[in-house]
Short mmCIF file of C-alpha atoms and ligand atoms in Angstrom, two decimals:
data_model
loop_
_atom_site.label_atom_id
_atom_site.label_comp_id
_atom_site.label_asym_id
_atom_site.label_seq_id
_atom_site.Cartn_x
_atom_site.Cartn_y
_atom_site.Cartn_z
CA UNK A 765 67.59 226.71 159.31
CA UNK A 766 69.78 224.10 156.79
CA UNK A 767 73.14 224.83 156.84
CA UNK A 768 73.79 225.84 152.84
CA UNK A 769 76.04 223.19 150.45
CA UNK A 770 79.75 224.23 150.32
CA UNK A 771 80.97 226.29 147.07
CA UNK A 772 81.40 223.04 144.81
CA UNK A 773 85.00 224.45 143.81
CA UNK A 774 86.97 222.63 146.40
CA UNK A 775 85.04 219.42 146.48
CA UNK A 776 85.20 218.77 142.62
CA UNK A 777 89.15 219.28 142.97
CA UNK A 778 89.27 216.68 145.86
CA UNK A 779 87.28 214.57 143.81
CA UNK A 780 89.47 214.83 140.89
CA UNK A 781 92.83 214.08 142.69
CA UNK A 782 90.93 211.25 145.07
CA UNK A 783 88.99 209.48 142.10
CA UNK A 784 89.81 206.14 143.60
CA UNK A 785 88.52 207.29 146.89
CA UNK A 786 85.28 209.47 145.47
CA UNK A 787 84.25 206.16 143.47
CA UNK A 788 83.91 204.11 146.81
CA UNK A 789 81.01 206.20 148.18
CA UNK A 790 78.02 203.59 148.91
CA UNK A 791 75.40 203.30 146.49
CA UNK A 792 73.54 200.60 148.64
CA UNK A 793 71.87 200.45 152.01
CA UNK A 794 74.62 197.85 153.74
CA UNK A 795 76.83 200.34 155.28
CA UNK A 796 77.33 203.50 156.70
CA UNK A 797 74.00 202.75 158.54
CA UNK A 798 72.05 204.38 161.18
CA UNK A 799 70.60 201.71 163.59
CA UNK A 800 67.21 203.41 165.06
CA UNK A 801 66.62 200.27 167.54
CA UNK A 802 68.69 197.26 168.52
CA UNK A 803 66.50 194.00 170.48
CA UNK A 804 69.37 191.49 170.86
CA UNK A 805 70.95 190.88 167.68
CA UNK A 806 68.26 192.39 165.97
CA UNK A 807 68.52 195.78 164.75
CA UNK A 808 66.49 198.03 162.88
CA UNK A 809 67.16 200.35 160.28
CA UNK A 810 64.29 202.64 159.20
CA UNK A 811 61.38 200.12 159.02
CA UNK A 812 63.54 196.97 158.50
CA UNK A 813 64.23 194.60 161.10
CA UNK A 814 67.61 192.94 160.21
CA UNK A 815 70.10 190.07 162.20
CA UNK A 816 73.08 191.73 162.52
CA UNK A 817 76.10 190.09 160.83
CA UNK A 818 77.94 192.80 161.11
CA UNK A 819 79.10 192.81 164.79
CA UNK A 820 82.37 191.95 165.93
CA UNK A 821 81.22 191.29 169.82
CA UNK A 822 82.20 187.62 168.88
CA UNK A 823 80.94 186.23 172.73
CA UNK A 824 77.82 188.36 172.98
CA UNK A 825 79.48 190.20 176.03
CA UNK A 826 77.49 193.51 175.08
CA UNK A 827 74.18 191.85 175.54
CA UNK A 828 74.59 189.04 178.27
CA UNK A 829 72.65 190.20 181.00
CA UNK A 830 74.90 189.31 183.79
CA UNK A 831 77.32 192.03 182.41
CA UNK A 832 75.25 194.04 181.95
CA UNK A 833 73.97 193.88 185.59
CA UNK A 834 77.14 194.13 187.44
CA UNK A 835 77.98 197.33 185.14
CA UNK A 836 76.02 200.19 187.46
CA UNK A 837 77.94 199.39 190.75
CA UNK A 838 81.70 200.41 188.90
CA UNK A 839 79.68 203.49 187.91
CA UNK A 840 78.92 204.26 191.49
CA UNK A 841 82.17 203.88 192.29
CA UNK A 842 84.37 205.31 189.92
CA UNK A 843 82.00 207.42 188.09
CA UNK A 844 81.48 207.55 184.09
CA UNK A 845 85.44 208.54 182.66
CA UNK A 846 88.41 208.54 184.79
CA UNK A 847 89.78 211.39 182.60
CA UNK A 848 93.35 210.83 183.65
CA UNK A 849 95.79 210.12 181.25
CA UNK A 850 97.30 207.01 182.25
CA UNK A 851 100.83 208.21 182.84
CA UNK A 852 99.22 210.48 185.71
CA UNK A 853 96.88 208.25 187.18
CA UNK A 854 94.80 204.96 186.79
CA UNK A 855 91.82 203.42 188.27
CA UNK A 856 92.92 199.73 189.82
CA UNK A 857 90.33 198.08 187.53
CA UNK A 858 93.40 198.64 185.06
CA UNK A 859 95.85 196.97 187.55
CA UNK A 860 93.24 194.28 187.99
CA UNK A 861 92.55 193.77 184.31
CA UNK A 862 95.91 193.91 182.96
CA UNK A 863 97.21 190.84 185.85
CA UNK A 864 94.45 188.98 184.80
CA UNK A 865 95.07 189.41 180.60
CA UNK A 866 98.81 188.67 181.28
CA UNK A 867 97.66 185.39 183.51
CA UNK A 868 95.21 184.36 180.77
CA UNK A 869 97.55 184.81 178.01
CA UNK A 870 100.51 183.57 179.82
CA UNK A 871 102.48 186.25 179.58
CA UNK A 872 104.84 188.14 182.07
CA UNK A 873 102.62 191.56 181.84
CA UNK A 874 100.09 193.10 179.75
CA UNK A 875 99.80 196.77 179.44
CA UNK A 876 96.43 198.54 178.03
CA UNK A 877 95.33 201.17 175.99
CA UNK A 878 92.03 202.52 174.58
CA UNK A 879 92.43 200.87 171.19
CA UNK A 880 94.56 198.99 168.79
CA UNK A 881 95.29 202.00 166.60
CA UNK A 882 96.54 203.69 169.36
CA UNK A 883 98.98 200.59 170.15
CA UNK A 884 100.22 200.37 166.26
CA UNK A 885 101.00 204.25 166.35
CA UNK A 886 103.10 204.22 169.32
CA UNK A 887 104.16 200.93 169.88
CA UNK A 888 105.67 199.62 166.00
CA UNK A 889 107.77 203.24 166.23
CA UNK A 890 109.25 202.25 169.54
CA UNK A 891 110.32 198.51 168.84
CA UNK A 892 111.52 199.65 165.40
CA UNK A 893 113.73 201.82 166.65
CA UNK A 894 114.98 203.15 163.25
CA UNK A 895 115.24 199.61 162.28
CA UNK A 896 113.58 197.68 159.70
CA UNK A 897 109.62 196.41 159.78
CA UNK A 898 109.00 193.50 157.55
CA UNK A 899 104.69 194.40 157.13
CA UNK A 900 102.58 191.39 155.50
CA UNK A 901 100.64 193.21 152.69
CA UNK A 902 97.42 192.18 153.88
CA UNK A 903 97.95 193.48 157.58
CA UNK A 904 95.17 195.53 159.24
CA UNK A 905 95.13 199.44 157.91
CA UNK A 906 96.15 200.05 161.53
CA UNK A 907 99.42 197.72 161.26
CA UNK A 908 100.12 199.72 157.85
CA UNK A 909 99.43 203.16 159.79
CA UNK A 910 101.80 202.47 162.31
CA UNK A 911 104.83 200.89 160.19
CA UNK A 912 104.16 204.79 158.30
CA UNK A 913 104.76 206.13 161.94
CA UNK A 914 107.81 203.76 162.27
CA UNK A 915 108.80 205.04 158.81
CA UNK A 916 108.49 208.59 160.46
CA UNK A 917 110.99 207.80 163.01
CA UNK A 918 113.36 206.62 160.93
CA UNK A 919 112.54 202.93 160.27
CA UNK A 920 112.37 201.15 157.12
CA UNK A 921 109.14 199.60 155.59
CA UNK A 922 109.19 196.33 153.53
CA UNK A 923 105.90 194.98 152.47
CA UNK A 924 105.75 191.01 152.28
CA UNK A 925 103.56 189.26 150.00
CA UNK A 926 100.64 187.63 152.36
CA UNK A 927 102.14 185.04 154.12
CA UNK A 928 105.07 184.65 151.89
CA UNK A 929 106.99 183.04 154.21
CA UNK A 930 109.92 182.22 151.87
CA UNK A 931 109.66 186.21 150.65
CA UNK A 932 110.33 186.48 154.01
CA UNK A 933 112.88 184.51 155.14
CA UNK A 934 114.61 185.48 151.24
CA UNK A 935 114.89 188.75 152.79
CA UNK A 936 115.75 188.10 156.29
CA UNK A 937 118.32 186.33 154.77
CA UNK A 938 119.95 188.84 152.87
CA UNK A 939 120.73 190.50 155.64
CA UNK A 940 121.07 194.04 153.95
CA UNK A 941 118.53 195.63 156.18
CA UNK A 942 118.41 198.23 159.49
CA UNK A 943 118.30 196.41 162.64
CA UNK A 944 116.62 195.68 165.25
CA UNK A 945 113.94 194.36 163.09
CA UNK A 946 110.07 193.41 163.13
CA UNK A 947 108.01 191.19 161.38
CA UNK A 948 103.92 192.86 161.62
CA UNK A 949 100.86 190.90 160.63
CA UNK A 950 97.59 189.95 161.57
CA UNK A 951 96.80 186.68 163.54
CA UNK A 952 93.50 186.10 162.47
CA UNK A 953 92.61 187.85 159.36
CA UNK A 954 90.24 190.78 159.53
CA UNK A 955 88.86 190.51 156.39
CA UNK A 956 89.36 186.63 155.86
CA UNK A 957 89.31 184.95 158.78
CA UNK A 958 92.20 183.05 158.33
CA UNK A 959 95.39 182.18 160.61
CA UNK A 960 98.69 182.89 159.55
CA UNK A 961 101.47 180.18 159.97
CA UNK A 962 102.29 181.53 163.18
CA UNK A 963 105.18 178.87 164.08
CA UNK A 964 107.00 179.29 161.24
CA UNK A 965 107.00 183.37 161.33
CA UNK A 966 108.33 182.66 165.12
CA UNK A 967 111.00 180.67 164.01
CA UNK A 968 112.27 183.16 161.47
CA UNK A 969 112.18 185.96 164.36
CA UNK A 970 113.67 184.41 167.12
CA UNK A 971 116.41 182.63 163.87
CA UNK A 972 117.07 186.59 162.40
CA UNK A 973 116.86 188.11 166.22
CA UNK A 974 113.71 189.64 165.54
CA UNK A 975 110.25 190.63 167.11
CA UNK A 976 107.33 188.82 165.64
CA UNK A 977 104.38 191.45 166.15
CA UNK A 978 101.37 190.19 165.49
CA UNK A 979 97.73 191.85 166.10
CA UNK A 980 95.08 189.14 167.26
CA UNK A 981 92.35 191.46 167.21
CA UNK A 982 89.49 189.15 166.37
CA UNK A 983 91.41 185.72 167.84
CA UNK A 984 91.35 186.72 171.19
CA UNK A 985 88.42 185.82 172.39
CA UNK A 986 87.80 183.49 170.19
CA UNK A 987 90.79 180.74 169.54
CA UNK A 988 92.78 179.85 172.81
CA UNK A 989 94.77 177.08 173.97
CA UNK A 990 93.80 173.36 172.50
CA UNK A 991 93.25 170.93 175.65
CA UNK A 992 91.74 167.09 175.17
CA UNK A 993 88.71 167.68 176.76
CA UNK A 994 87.74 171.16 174.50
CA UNK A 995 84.27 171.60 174.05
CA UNK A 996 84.93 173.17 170.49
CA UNK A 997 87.93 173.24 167.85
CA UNK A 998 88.30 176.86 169.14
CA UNK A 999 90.01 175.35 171.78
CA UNK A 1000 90.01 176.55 175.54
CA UNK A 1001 89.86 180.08 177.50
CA UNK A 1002 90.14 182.06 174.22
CA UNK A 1003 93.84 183.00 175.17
CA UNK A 1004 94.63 183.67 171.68
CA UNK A 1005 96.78 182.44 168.43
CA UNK A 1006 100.20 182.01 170.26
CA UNK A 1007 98.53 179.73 172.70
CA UNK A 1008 96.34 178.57 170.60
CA UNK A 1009 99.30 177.50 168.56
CA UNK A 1010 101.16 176.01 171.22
CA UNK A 1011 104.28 178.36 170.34
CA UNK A 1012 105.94 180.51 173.25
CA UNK A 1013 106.24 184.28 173.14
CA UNK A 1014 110.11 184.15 172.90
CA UNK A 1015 110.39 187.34 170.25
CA UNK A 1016 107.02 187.67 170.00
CA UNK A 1017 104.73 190.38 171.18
CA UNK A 1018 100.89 189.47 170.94
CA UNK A 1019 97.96 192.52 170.62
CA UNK A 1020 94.77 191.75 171.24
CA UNK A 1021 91.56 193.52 171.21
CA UNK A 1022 88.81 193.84 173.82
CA UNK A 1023 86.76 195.79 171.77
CA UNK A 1024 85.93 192.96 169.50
CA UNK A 1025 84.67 189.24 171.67
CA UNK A 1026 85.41 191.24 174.83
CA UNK A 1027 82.51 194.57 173.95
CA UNK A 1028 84.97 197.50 175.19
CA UNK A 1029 86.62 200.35 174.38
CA UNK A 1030 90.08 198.64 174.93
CA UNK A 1031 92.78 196.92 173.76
CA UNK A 1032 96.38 195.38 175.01
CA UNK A 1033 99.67 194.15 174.62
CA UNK A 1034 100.75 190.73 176.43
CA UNK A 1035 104.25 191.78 176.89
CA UNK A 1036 107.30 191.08 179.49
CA UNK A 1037 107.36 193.55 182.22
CA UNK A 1038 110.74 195.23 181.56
CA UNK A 1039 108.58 196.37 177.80
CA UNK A 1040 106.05 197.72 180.07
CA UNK A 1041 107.60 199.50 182.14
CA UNK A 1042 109.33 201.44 179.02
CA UNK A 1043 106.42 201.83 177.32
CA UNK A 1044 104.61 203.57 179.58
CA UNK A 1045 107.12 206.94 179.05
CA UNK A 1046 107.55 205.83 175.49
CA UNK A 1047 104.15 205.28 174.09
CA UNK A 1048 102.33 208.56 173.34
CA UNK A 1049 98.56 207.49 174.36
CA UNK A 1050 99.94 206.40 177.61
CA UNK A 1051 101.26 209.92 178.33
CA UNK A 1052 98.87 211.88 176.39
CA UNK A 1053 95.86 210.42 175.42
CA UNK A 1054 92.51 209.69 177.40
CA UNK A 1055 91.84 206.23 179.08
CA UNK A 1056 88.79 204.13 178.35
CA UNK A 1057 85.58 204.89 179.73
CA UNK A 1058 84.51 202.78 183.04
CA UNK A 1059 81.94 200.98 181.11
CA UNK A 1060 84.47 199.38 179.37
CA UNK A 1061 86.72 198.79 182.64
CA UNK A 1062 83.54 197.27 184.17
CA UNK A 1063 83.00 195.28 180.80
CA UNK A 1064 86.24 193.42 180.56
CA UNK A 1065 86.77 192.53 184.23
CA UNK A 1066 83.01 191.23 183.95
CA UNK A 1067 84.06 189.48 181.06
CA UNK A 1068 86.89 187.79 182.29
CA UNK A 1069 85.19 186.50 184.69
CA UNK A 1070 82.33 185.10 182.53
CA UNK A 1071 85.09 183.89 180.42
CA UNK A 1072 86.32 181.85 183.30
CA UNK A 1073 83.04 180.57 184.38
CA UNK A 1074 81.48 179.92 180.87
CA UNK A 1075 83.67 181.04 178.17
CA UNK A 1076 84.07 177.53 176.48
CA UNK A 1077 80.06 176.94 176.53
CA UNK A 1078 79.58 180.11 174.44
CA UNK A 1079 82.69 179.40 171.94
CA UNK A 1080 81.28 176.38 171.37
CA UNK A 1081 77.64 177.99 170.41
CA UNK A 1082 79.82 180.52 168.37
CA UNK A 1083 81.60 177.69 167.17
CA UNK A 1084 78.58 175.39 165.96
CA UNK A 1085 76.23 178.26 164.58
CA UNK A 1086 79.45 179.10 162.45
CA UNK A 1087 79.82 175.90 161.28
CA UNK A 1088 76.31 175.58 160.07
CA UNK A 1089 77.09 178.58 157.87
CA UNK A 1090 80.52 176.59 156.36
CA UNK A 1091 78.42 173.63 155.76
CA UNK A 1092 75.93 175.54 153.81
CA UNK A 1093 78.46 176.94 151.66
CA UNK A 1094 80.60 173.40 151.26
CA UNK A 1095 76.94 171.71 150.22
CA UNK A 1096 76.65 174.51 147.79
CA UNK A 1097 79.97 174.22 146.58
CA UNK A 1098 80.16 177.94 146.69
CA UNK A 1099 83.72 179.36 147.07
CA UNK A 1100 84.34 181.01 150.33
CA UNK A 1101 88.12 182.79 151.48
CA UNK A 1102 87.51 181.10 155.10
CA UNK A 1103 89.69 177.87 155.54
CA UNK A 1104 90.11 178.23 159.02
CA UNK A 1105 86.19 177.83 160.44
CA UNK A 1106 86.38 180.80 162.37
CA UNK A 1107 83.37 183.05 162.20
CA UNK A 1108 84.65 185.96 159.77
CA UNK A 1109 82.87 184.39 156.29
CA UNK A 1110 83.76 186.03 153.36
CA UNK A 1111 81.58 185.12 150.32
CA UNK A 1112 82.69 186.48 147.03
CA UNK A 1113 80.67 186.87 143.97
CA UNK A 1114 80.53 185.29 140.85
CA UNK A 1115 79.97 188.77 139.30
CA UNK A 1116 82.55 191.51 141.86
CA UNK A 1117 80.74 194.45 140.03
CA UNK A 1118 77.33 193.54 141.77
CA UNK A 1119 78.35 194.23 145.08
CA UNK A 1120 75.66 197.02 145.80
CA UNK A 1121 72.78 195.06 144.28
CA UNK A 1122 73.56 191.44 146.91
CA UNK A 1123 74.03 194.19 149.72
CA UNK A 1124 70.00 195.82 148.87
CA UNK A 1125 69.02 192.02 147.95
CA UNK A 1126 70.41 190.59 151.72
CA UNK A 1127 69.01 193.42 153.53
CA UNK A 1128 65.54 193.29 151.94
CA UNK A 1129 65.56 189.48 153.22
CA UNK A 1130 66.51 190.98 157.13
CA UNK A 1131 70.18 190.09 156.71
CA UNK A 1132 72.80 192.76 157.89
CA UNK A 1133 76.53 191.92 156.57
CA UNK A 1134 79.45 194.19 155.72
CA UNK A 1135 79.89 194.19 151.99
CA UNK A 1136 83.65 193.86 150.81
CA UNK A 1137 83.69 195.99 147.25
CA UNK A 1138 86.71 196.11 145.35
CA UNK A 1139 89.43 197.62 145.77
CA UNK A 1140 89.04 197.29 149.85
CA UNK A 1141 89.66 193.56 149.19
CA UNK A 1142 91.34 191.98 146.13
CA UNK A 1143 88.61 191.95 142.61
CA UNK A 1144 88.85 188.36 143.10
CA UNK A 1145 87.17 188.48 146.60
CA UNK A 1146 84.77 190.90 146.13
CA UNK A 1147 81.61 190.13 147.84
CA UNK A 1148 80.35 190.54 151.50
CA UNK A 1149 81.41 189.28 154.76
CA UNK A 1150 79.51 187.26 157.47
CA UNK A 1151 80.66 187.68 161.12
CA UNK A 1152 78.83 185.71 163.53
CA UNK A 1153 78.53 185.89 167.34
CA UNK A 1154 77.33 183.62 169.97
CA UNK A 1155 74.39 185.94 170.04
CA UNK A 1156 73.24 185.24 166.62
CA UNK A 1157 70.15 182.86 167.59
CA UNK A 1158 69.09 179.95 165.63
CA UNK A 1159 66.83 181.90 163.54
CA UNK A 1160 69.54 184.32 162.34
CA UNK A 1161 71.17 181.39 160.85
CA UNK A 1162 68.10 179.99 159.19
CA UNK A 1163 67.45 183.06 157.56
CA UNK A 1164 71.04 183.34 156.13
CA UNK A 1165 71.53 179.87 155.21
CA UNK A 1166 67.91 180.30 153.12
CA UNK A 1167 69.19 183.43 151.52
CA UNK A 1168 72.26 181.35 150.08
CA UNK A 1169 70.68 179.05 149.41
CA UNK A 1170 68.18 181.37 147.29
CA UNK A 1171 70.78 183.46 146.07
CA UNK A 1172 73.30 181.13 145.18
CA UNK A 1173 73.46 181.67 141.79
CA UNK A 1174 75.03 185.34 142.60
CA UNK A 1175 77.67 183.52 144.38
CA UNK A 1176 80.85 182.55 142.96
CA UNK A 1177 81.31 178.46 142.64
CA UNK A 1178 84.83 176.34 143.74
CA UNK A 1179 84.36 174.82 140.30
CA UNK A 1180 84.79 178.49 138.71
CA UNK A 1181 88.12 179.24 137.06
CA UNK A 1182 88.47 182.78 139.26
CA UNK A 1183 87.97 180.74 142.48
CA UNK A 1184 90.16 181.38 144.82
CA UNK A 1185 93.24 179.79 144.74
CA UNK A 1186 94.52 178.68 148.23
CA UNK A 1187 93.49 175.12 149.55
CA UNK A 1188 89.78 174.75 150.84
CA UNK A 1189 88.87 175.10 154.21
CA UNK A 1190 89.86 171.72 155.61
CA UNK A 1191 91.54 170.77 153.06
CA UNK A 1192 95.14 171.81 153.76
CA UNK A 1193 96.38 168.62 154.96
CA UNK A 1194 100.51 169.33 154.45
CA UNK A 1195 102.47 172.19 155.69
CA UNK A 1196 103.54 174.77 153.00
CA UNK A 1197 106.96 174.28 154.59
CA UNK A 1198 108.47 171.74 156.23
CA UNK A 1199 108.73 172.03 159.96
CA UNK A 1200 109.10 169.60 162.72
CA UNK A 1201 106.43 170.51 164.69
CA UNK A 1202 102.75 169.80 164.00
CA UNK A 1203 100.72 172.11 162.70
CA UNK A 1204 97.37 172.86 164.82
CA UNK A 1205 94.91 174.20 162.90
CA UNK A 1206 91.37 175.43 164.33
CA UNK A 1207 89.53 172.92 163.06
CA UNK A 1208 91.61 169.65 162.61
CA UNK A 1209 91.64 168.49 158.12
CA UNK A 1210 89.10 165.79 158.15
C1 PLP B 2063 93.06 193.37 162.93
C2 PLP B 2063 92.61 194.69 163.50
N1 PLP B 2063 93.52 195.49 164.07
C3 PLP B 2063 93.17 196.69 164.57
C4 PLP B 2063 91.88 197.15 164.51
C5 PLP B 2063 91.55 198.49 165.08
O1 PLP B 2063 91.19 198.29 166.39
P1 PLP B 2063 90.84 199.53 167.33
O2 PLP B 2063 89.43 199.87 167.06
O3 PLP B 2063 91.05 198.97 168.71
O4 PLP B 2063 91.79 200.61 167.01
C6 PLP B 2063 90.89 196.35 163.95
C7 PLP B 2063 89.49 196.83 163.90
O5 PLP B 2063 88.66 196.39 163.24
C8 PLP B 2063 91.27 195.10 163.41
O6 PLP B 2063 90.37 194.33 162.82
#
């Protein structure tokens, strides 16, 4: 028996007040997808066999075979779900896994919880304190959802312009706001792949006694310390921006993700212990909320210990099928949002409103992406987004580098007036503001 439509009543009212929502519903295949068979990369959706460009498991930890492997024996042992809530009573896989984020990250402590959104809820409202939270306006929905649970407690919210350092420090300066204060914002960009200036947000933290927050969910991983004998310009261990960066968590508290290059149901804080140790009555999830499953538990510690052993090999594939993605688009002189060479490629098109027909064009040529319609990025960067993983073979990237190259004419050029604005990828060869220190970008200006 089919369950009957609801009385359309309701709906049409919802509609009418949520117009800008209603009007986002997906008129093509690329999302919202139901994947009836996965081989590798490879998935397949209805009778279509597609490479997934989609996935955010940056070092292929959900397929690699050795994880997979050691994964049954923590079941054995601990069973499917610890269903403790942390505050009562944890596994030691957590123990184990949070020393050895806090000793990769270089960091006092680390403290876990299931997910990120879970961490911006609980944690922003806590170090705000009733103070003031200086957001970038291109932060992660999370970051924005948790300065509004800041806001509930009593905090102030004041949106920055995206990376407007000099916004910023303009405001800082003025000194007419709530303390204690914190500056939230992405490391690397979720939707464009690009690093903040991470030093020069530090300075103005630890210069206006501030906490610098700032969510690496798709850098850890990924970027990590820089060391002379790096195999790629991701640098070494995939510790993250502030290593990566060279700058010292003085004021600055660093989330990253395990969900994303690390395949788990997890995420974390690299934070001194004294934060920890307060948290852990403070932060709602840690009191209230489920833990992640053992899977996951089992997935990171595996992970960090095929990070250790071959971490650097598989950044560098991740690193070099990337690049042969960036190149395609330089040759074609097609305008891109990436200047950073890290594998989140947003392409945008020369025409934004034809969004639906590239996403049924890409996935009738076996090419999975998430399309990136206006108004969930700016009109100007309307397109689709490429995210690559180290288990993206060779032939994934043949086929996408022939479909831009056979599509190219959908594609918005660098010689188009509307092209983006900020300096090319490699190109930025100054600092926006002066500062005595160098500035280490992922991939070095040529
Ligand atoms: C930058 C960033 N922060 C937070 C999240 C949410 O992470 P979680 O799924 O752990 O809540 C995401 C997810 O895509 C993200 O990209």
């Amino acid at each position: 028996m089919t369950t009957p439509p609801p009385s359309a009543d309701w709906l049409a009212r919802w509609r009418e007040t949520n117009s800008d929502i209603a009007r986002l519903s997906f008129t093509h295949r690329m999302a919202d997808a139901v994947i009836d068979e996965q081989r590798g990369r490879d998935i397949r959706i209805g009778d279509q066999w597609l490479a997934d460009f989609a996935s955010c498991n940056y070092l292929g930890f959900d397929l690699d075979q050795e994880i997979l492997d050691a994964i049954p024996e923590y079941l054995a042992k601990w069973g499917s779900h610890p269903s403790w809530s942390r505050i009562i009573a944890s596994p030691v896989l957590y123990e184990q896994i949070e020393e050895q984020l806090a000793e990769l990250c270089g960091t006092e402590d680390a403290l876990t919880l299931p997910t990120i959104t879970h961490i911006h809820f609980s944690v922003l409202p806590v170090l705000a304190a009733g103070g003031t939270v200086f957001l970038d306006s291109r932060s992660h929905k999370t970051l924005f959802d948790g300065a509004t649970a800041a806001k509930a407690t009593g905090a102030d919210v004041k949106t920055i312009g995206h990376n407007n350092l000099d916004r910023l420090q303009a405001r800082l300066e003025a000194g007419d706001w709530k303390r204690p204060g914190v500056i939230a914002l992405d490391g690397v960009n979720s939707m464009t792949g690009n690093l903040p200036d991470l030093v020069e947000y530090a300075r103005l933290a630890r210069e206006h006694d501030a906490i610098l927050y700032v969510d690496d969910a798709h850098g850890f991983g990924v970027i990590g310390e820089r060391d002379p004998d790096e195999l790629s310009p991701y640098g070494t261990r995939g510790n993250a921006i502030v290593r990566h960066l060279g700058e010292s968590y003085d004021n600055v508290v660093l989330i990253g993700a395990l969900s994303k290059a690390y395949s788990s149901l997890m995420a974390f804080l690299a934070v001194p212990t004294e934060l920890k140790t307060l948290l852990k009555s403070t932060a709602p999830p840690y009191v209230y909320s489920g833990p992640s499953p053992v899977a996951s538990l089992a997935t990171v510690l595996e992970g960090l210990r095929v990070n250790r052993e071959r971490g650097d090999e598989i950044r560098k594939v991740l690193h070099d099928r990337t690049k042969r993605i960036l190149d395609t688009i330089d040759e074609l002189s097609l305008d891109a949002v990436n200047d950073s060479g890290l594998p989140i490629i947003q392409v945008p098109l020369a025409d934004p409103d034809r969004v639906s027909e590239v996403g049924d064009m890409l996935f009738e040529r076996g090419l999975y992406v998430t399309m990136c319609p206006y108004p969930i990025v700016p009109r100007r960067e309307a397109g689709f987004r490429i995210q690559v993983t180290a288990a993206n073979g060779e032939e994934h990237i043949d086929r996408l580098v022939s479909a831009l190259h056979e599509l190219q004419d959908l594609f918005r050029r660098r010689d188009d007036p509307q092209a983006l604005a900020h300096p090319k990828r490699f190109a930025r060869t100054t600092p926006r503001r002066p500062t005595d220190r160098a500035r280490s970008r992922v991939i070095p200006p040529r």
